[in-house]
CSV table of C-alpha atoms in Angstrom, one decimal:
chain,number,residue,atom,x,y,z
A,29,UNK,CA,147.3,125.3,97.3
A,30,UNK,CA,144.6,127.9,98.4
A,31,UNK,CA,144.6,129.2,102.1
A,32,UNK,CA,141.5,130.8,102.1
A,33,UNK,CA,140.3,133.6,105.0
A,34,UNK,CA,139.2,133.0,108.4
A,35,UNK,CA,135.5,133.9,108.6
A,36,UNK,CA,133.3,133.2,111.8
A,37,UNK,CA,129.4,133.1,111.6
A,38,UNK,CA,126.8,130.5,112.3
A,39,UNK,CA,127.6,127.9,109.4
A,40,UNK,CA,131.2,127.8,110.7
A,41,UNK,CA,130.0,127.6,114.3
A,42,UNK,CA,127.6,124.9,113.7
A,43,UNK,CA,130.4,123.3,111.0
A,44,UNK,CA,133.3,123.3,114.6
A,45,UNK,CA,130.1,121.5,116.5
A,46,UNK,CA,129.9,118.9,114.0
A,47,UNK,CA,134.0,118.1,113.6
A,48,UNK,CA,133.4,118.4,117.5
A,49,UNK,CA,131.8,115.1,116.9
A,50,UNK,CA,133.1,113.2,114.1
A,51,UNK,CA,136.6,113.4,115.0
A,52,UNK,CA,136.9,111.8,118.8
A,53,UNK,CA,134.4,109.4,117.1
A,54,UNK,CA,136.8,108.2,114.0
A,55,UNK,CA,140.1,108.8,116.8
A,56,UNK,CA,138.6,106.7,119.6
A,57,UNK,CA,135.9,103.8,118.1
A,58,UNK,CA,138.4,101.5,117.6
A,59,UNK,CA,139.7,101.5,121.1
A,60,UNK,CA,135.9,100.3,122.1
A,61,UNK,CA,135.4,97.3,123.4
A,62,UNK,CA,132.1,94.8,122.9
A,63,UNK,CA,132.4,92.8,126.2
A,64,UNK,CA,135.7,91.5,125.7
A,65,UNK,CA,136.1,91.7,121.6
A,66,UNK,CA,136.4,94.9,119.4
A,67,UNK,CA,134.0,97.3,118.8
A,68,UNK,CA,134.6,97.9,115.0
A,69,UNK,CA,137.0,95.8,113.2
A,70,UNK,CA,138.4,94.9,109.5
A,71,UNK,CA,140.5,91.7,110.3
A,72,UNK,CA,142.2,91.4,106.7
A,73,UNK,CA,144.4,88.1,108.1
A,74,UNK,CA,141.8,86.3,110.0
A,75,UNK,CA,138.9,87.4,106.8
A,76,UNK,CA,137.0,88.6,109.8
A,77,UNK,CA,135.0,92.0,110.4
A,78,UNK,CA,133.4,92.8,113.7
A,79,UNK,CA,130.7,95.1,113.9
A,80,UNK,CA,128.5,95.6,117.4
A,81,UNK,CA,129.2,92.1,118.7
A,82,UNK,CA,129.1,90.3,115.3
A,83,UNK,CA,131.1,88.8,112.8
A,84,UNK,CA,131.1,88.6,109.5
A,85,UNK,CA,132.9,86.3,107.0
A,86,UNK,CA,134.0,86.8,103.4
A,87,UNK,CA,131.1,83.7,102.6
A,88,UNK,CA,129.0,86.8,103.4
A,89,UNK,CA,129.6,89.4,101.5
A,90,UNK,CA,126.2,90.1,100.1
A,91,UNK,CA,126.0,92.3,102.8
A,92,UNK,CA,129.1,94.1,102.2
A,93,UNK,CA,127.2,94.7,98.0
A,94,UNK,CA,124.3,95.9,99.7
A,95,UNK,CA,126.4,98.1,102.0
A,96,UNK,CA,127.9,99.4,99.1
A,97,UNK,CA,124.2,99.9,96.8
A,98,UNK,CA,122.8,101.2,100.1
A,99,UNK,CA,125.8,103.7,100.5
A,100,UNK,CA,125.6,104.7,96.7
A,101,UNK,CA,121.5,105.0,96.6
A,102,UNK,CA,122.1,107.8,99.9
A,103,UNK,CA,124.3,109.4,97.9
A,104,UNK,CA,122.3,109.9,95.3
A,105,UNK,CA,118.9,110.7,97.7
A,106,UNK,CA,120.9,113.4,99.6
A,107,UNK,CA,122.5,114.7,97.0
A,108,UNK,CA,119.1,115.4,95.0
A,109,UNK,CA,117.8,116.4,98.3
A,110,UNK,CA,120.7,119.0,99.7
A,111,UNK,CA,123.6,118.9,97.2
A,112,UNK,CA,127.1,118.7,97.9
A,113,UNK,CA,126.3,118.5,102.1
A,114,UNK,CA,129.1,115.8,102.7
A,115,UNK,CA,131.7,117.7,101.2
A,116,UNK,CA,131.4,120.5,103.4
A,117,UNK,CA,130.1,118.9,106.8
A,118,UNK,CA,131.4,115.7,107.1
A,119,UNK,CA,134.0,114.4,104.4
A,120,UNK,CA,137.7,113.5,106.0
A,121,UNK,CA,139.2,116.1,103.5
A,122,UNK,CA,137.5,119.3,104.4
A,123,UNK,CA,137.4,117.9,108.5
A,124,UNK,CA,141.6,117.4,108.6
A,125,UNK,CA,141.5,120.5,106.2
A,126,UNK,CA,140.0,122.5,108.9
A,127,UNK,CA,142.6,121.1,111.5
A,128,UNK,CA,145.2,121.9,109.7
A,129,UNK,CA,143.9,125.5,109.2
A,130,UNK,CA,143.5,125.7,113.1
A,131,UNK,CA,147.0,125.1,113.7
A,132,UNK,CA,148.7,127.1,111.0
A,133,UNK,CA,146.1,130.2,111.9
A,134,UNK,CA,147.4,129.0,115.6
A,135,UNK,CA,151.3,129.4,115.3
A,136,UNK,CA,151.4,131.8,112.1
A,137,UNK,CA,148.4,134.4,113.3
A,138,UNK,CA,147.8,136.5,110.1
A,139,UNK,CA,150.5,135.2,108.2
A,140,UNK,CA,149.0,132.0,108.0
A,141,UNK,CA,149.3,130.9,104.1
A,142,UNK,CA,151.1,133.9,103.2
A,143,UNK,CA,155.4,134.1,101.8
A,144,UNK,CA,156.3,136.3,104.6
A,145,UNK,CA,155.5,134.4,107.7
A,146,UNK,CA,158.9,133.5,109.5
A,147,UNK,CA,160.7,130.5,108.4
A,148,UNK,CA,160.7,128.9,112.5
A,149,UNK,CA,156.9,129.5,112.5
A,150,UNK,CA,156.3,127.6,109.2
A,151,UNK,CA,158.8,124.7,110.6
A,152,UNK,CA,156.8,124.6,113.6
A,153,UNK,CA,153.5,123.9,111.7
A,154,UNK,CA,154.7,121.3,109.8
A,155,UNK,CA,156.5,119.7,112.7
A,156,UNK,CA,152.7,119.7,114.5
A,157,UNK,CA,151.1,118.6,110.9
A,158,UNK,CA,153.5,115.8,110.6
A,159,UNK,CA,152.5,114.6,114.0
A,160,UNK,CA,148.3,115.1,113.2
A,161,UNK,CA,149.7,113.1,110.3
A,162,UNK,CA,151.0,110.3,112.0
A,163,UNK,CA,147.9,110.4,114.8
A,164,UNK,CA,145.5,110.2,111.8
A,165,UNK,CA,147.1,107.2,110.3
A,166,UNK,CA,147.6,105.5,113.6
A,167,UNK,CA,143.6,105.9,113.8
A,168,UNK,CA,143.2,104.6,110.3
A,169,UNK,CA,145.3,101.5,110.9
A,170,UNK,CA,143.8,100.7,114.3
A,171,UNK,CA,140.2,100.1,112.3
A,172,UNK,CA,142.2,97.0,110.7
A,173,UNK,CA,144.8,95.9,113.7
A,174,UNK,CA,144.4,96.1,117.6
A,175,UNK,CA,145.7,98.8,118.9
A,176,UNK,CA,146.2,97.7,122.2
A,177,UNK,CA,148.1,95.1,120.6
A,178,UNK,CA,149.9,97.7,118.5
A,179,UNK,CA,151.1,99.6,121.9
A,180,UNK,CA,152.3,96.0,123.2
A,181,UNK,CA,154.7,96.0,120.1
A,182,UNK,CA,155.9,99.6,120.6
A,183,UNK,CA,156.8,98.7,124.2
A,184,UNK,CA,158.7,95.5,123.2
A,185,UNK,CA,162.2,95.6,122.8
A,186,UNK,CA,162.3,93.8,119.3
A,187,UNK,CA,159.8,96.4,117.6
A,188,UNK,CA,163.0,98.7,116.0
A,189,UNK,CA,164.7,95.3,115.1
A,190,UNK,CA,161.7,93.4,113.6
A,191,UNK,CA,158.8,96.4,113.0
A,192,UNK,CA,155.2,94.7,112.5
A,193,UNK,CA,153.4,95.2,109.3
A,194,UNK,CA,151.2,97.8,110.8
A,195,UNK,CA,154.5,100.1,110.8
A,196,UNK,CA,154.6,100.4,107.1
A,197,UNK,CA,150.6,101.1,106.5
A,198,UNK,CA,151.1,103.4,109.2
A,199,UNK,CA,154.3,105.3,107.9
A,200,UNK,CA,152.2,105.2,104.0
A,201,UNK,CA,149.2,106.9,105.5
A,202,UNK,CA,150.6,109.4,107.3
A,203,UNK,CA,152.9,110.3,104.2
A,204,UNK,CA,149.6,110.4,102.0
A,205,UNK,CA,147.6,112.5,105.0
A,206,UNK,CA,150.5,114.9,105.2
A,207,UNK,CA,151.2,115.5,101.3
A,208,UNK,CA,147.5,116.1,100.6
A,209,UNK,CA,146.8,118.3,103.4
A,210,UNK,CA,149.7,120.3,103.1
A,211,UNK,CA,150.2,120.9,99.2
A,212,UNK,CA,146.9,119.4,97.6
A,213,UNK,CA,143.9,120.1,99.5
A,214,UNK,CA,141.3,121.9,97.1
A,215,UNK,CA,143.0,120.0,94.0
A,216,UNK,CA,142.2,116.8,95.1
A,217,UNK,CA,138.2,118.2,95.5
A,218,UNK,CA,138.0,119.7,92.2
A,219,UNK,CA,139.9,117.6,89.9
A,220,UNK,CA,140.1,113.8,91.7
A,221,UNK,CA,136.9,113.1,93.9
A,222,UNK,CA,134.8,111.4,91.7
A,223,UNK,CA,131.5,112.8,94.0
A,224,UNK,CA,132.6,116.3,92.5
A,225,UNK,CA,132.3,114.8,88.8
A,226,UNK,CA,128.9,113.4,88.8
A,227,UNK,CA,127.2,115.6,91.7
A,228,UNK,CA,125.6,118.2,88.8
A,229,UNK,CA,124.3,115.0,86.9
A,230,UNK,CA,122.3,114.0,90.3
A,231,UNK,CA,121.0,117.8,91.4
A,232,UNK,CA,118.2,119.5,89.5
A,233,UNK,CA,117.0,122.8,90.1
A,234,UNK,CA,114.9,121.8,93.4
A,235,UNK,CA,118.0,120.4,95.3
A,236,UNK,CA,119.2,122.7,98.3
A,237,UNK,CA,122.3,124.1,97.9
A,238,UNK,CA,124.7,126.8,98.5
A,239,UNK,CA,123.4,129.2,96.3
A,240,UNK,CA,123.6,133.2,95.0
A,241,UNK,CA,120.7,135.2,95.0
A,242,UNK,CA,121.8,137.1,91.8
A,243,UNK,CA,118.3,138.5,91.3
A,244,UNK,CA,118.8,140.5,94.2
A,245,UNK,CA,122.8,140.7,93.7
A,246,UNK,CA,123.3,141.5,89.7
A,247,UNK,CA,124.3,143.7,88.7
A,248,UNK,CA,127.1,144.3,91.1
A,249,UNK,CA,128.5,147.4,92.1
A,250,UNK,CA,130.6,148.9,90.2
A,251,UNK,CA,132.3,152.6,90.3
A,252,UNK,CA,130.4,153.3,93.2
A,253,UNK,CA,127.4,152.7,91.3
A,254,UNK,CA,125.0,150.3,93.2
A,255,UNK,CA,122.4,148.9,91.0
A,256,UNK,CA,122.0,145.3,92.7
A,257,UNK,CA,122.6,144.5,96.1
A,258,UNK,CA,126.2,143.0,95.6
A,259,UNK,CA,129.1,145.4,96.9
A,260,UNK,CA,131.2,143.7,95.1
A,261,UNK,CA,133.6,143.2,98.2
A,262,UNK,CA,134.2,139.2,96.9
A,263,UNK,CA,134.9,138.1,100.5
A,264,UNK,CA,133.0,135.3,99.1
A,265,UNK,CA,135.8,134.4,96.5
A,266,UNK,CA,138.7,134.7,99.2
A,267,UNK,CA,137.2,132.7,101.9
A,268,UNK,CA,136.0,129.5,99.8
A,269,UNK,CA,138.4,126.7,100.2
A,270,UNK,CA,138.1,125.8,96.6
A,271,UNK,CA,139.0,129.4,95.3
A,272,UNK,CA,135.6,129.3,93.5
A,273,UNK,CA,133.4,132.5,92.6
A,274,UNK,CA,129.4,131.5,93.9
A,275,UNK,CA,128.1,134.0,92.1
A,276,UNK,CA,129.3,132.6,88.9
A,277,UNK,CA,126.3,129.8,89.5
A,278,UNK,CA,126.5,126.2,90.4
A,279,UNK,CA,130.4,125.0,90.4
A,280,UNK,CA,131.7,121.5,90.2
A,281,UNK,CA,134.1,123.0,93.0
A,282,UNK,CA,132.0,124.1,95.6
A,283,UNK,CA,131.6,121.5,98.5
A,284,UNK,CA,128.9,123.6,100.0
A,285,UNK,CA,130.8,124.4,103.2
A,286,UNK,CA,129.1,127.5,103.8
A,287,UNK,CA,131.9,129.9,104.6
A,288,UNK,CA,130.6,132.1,101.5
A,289,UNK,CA,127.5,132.3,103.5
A,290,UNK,CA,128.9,133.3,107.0
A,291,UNK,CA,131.2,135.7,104.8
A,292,UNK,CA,128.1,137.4,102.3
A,293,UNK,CA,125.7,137.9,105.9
A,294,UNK,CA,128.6,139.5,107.9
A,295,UNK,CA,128.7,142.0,104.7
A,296,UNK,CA,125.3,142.3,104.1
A,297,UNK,CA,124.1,143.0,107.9
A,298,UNK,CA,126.7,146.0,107.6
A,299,UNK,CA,124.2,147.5,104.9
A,300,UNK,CA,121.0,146.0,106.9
A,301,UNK,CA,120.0,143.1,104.6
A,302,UNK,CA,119.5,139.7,104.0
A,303,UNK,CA,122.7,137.6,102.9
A,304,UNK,CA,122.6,137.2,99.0
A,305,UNK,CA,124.1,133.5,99.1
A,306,UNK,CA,122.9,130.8,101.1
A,307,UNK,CA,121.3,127.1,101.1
A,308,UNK,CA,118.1,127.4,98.7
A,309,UNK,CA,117.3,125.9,95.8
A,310,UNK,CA,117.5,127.4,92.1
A,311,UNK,CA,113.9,127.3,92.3
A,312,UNK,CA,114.0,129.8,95.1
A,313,UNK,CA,116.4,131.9,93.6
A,314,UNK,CA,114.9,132.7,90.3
A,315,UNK,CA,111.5,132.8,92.3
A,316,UNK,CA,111.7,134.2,95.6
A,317,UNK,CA,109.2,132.6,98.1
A,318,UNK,CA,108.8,129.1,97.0
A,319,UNK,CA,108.9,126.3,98.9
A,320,UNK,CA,111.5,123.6,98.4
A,321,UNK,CA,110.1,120.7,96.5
A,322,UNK,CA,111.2,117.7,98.5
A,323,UNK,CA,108.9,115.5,96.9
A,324,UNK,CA,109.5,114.9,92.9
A,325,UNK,CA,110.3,112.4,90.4
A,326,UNK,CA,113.6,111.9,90.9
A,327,UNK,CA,113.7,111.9,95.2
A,328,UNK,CA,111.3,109.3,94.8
A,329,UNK,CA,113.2,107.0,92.7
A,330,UNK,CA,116.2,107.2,94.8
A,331,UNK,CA,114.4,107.4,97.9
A,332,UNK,CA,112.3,103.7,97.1
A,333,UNK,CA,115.6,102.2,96.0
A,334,UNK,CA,117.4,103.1,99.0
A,335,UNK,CA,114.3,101.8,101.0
A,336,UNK,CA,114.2,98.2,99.5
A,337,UNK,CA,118.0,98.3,100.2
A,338,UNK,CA,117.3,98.5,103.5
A,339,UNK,CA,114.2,96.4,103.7
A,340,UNK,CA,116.3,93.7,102.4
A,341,UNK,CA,119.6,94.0,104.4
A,342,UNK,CA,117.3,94.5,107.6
A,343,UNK,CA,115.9,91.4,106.5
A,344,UNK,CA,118.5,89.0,105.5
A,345,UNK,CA,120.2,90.7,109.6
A,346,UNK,CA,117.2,90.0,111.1
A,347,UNK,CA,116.9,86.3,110.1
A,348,UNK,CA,121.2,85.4,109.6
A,349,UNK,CA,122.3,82.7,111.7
A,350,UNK,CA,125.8,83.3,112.6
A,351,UNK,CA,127.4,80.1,111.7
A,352,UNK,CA,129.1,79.3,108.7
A,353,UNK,CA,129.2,75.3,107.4
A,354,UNK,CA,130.8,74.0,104.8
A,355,UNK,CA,130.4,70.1,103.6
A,356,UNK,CA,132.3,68.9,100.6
A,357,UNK,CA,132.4,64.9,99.2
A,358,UNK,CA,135.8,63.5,100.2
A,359,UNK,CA,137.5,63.6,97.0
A,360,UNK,CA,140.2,60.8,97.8
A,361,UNK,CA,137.2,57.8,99.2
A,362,UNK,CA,134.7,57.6,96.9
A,363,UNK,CA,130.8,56.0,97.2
A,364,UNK,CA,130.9,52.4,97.9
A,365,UNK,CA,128.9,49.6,98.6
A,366,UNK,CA,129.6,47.5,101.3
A,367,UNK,CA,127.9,43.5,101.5
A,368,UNK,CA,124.9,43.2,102.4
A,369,UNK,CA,123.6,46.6,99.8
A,370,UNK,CA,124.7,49.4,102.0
A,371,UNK,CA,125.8,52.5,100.3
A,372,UNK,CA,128.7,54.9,102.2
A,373,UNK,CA,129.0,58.1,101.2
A,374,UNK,CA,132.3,60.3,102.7
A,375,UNK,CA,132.5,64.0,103.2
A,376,UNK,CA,134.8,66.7,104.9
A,377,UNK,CA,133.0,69.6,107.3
A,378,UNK,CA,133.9,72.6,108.4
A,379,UNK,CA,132.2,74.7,110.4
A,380,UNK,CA,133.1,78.4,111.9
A,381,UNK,CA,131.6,79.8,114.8
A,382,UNK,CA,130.6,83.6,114.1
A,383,UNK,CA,129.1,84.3,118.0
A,384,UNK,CA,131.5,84.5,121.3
A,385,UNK,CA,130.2,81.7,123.1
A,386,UNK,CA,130.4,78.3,123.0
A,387,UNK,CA,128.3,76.1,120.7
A,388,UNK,CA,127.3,72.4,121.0
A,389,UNK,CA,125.9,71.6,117.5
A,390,UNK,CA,123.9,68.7,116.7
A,391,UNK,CA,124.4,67.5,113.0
A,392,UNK,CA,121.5,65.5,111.3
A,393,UNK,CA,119.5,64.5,108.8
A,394,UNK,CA,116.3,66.8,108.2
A,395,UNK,CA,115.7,65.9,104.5
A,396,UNK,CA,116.0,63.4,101.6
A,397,UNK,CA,115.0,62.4,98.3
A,398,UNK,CA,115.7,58.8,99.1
A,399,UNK,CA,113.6,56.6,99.9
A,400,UNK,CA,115.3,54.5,102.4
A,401,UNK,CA,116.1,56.4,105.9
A,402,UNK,CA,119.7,58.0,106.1
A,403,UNK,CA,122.0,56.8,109.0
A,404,UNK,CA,124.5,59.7,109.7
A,405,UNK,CA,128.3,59.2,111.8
A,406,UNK,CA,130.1,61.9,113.1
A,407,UNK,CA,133.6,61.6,112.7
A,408,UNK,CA,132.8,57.4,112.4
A,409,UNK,CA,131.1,57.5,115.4
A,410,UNK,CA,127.7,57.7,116.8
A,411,UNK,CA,128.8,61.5,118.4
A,412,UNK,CA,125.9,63.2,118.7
A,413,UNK,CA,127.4,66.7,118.3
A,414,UNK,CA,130.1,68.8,117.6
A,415,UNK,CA,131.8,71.6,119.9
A,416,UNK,CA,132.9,74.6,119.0
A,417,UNK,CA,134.4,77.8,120.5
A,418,UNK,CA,133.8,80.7,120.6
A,419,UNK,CA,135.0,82.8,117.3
A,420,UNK,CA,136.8,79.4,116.3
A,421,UNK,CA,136.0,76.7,113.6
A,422,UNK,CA,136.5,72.7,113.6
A,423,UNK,CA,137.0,70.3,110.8
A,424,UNK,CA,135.3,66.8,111.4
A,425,UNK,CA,134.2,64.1,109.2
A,426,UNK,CA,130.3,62.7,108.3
A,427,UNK,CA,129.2,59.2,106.9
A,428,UNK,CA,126.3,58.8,105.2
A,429,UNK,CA,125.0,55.5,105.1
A,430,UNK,CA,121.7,54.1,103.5
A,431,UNK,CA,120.7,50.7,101.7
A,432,UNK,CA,118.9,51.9,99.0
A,433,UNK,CA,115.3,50.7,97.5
A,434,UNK,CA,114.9,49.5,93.8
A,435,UNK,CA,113.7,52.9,93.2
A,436,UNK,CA,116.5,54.4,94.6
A,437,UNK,CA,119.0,53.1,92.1
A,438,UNK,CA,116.9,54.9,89.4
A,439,UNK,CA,118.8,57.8,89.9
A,440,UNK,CA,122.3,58.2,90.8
A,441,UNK,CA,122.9,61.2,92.8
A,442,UNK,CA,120.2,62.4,95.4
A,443,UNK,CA,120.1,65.5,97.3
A,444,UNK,CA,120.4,65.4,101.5
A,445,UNK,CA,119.3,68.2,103.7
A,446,UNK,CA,121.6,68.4,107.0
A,447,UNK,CA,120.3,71.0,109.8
A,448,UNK,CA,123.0,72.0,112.1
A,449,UNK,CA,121.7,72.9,115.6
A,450,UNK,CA,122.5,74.2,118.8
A,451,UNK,CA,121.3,71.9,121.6
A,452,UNK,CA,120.7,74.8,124.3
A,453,UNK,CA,119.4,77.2,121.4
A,454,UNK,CA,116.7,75.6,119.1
A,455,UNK,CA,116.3,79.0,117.2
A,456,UNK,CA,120.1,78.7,116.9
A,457,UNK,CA,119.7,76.5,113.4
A,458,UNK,CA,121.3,76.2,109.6
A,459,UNK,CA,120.4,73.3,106.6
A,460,UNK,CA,122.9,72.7,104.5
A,461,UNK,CA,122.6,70.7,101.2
A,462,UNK,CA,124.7,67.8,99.8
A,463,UNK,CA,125.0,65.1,97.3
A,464,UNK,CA,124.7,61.9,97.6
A,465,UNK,CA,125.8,59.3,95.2
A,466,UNK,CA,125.1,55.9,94.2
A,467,UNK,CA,127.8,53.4,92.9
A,468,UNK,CA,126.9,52.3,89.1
A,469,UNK,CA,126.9,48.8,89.2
């Protein structure tokens, strides 16, 4: 494991603002509250997620693909655009890397990450990273199980007899949070994230990254010989969290946090010049003062893609009903024919409320490819509609009935269009489309 050096500057200053951020947002979103339902939520048992007041079912999980397409196009847009930005600024590894580094720098001073710091000291920092641990994967679990609910169960005396499920994720994720911040860190960055494997594949020589000036730089000095502008003082190589040399060009391991940066302008203002490494392009490197191409081939691509991404996902949001209905034939009574020519068909409904409120949904008939007019029963009756709660579902029962026209017996299934409305909200409104079959005589 590398503990790199502590270096202060205006990447690292403007890198603290941004964890600043990110971290009471991922600690304390899912305590949020949307009236009286969750903020943010993955409900894995009830195959529910809540987002802003919403609720989404498996049955919809188009969005969740174009989530994921929309997620992957960005990454390749940004990464054509700025590099390896994420890695440095925002990604959960290098974020909990830095808090770690806080508190060992903290306790241990200047022995932080070095064989000589006192035993007590180094049992102290893991006693406080065991507990970040265990506070991290307490926030993690809460995205998937209430955490209100999850105090409730601590406070209750059966909790050490009968520990809820959450317990175990919990107890997993802090074992995995602990073991990677405390012996794998920069591993995991340069040999398992699969961004690090392909992120060469989508920069090109326009892409803004940490980079080395090495026309300026090379040759290095050497012997007290200066010939480039380089000292050759490679606080650049011992401040880098990966244990990467910049000026050995782009690296699969650099996650373009900018502490060479900070590190090469402390250095350089001592000699009254311009930092050799910092975000600029290849491009810029090879020929000083160019402008960044932000505009090419391959932005474009990536950049349309991820549009019509969004165009359609704004789209399909913008016009979703949320209400899910589901209307199968009854497998167990078949079609029949009753005297006097009418035809019964039997099906099973289910519908699930996706809104906090209460619905009163009318069920009928909007389209057919019979002839004759449809009759429709609701549970066997004549109910005119169906209630349901809020965030609940109901079952209930439909009858079709029809006494078909000579032509009508031509073919023997037909398709029927059912609109499902809400009485107060006209807007409010889904079709659904079923079968409907005529006995062979």
């Amino acid at each position: 494991m590398v503990i790199s050096r502590h270096i202060t500057g205006k990447i690292r200053s403007a890198r603290y603002l941004v964890e600043a951020i990110l971290l009471p947002v991922y600690f304390f979103l899912p305590w949020l509250r949307w009236g009286e339902h969750p903020f943010i939520r993955l409900d894995i048992p009830n195959r529910k997620f809540y987002l802003l007041g919403n609720i989404f079912t498996p049955q919809e999980g188009y969005y969740l693909h174009l989530f994921l397409i929309g997620m992957g196009l960005s990454l390749f847009f940004f990464t054509t655009l700025i590099g390896r930005v994420w890695c440095g600024w925002a990604c959960p590894q290098t974020v909990f890397t830095d808090v770690f580094d806080w508190i060992g720098r903290t306790i241990l001073g200047s022995k932080y990450g070095k064989k000589d710091a006192s035993k007590p000291g180094k049992a102290l920092v893991h006693f406080l990273w065991i507990l970040v641990s265990i506070l991290g994967a307490l926030a993690w679990v809460s995205y998937f199980a209430d955490p209100y609910e999850m105090i409730n169960e601590v406070k209750s005396s059966a909790f050490l007899a009968s520990p809820p499920v959450w317990t175990y994720f919990t107890a997993f994720f802090t074992a995995t949070l602990y073991l990677d911040m405390a012996f794998v860190r920069e591993q995991f960055c340069k040999y398992a994230c699969p961004y690090a494997r392909f992120q060469t594949v989508m920069m090109d020589a326009n892409s803004v990254n940490v980079t080395y000036d090495f026309k300026r730089g090379e040759p290095r000095r050497k012997a007290g010989v200066q010939e480039g502008d380089c000292t050759a003082c490679n606080l650049c190589l011992v401040v880098c969290p990966t244990g990467i040399d910049i000026r050995e060009g782009t690296n699969v391991g650099c996650i373009a946090c900018g502490k060479c940066v900070d590190a090469c302008t402390k250095t350089m203002g001592k000699e009254g010049k311009k930092t050799l490494i910092g975000y600029m392009s290849e491009t810029q490197a090879y020929q000083p003062g160019t402008k960044v191409r932000w505009i090419r081939p391959r932005s474009l691509v990536y950049g349309t893609l991820l549009l019509c991404v969004l165009i359609a996902a704004g789209t399909l949001l913008y016009n979703r009903v949320p209400l899910y209905a589901n209307v199968l034939p009854d497998r167990i009574i078949q079609p029949m024919e009753v005297p006097g020519g009418l035809v019964r068909n039997f099906y099973n409904g289910h519908l699930l409320n996706l809104t906090f409120e209460q619905r009163e949904l009318k069920v009928e008939v909007a389209d057919s490819t019979l002839r004759s007019p449809v009759h429709i029963l609701l549970g066997g009756t004549e109910k005119p509609a169906i209630q349901v709660s809020g965030n609940d579902s109901q079952d209930f029962r439909i009858i079709l009935e029809t006494t078909p026209l000579p032509e009508d017996n031509s073919k023997p299934t037909h398709q029927i269009s059912l609109r499902i409305t809400d009485l107060k909200n006209p807007n409010f409104q889904l079709k659904k489309t079923i079968p409907f079959r005529i006995p062979i005589k």
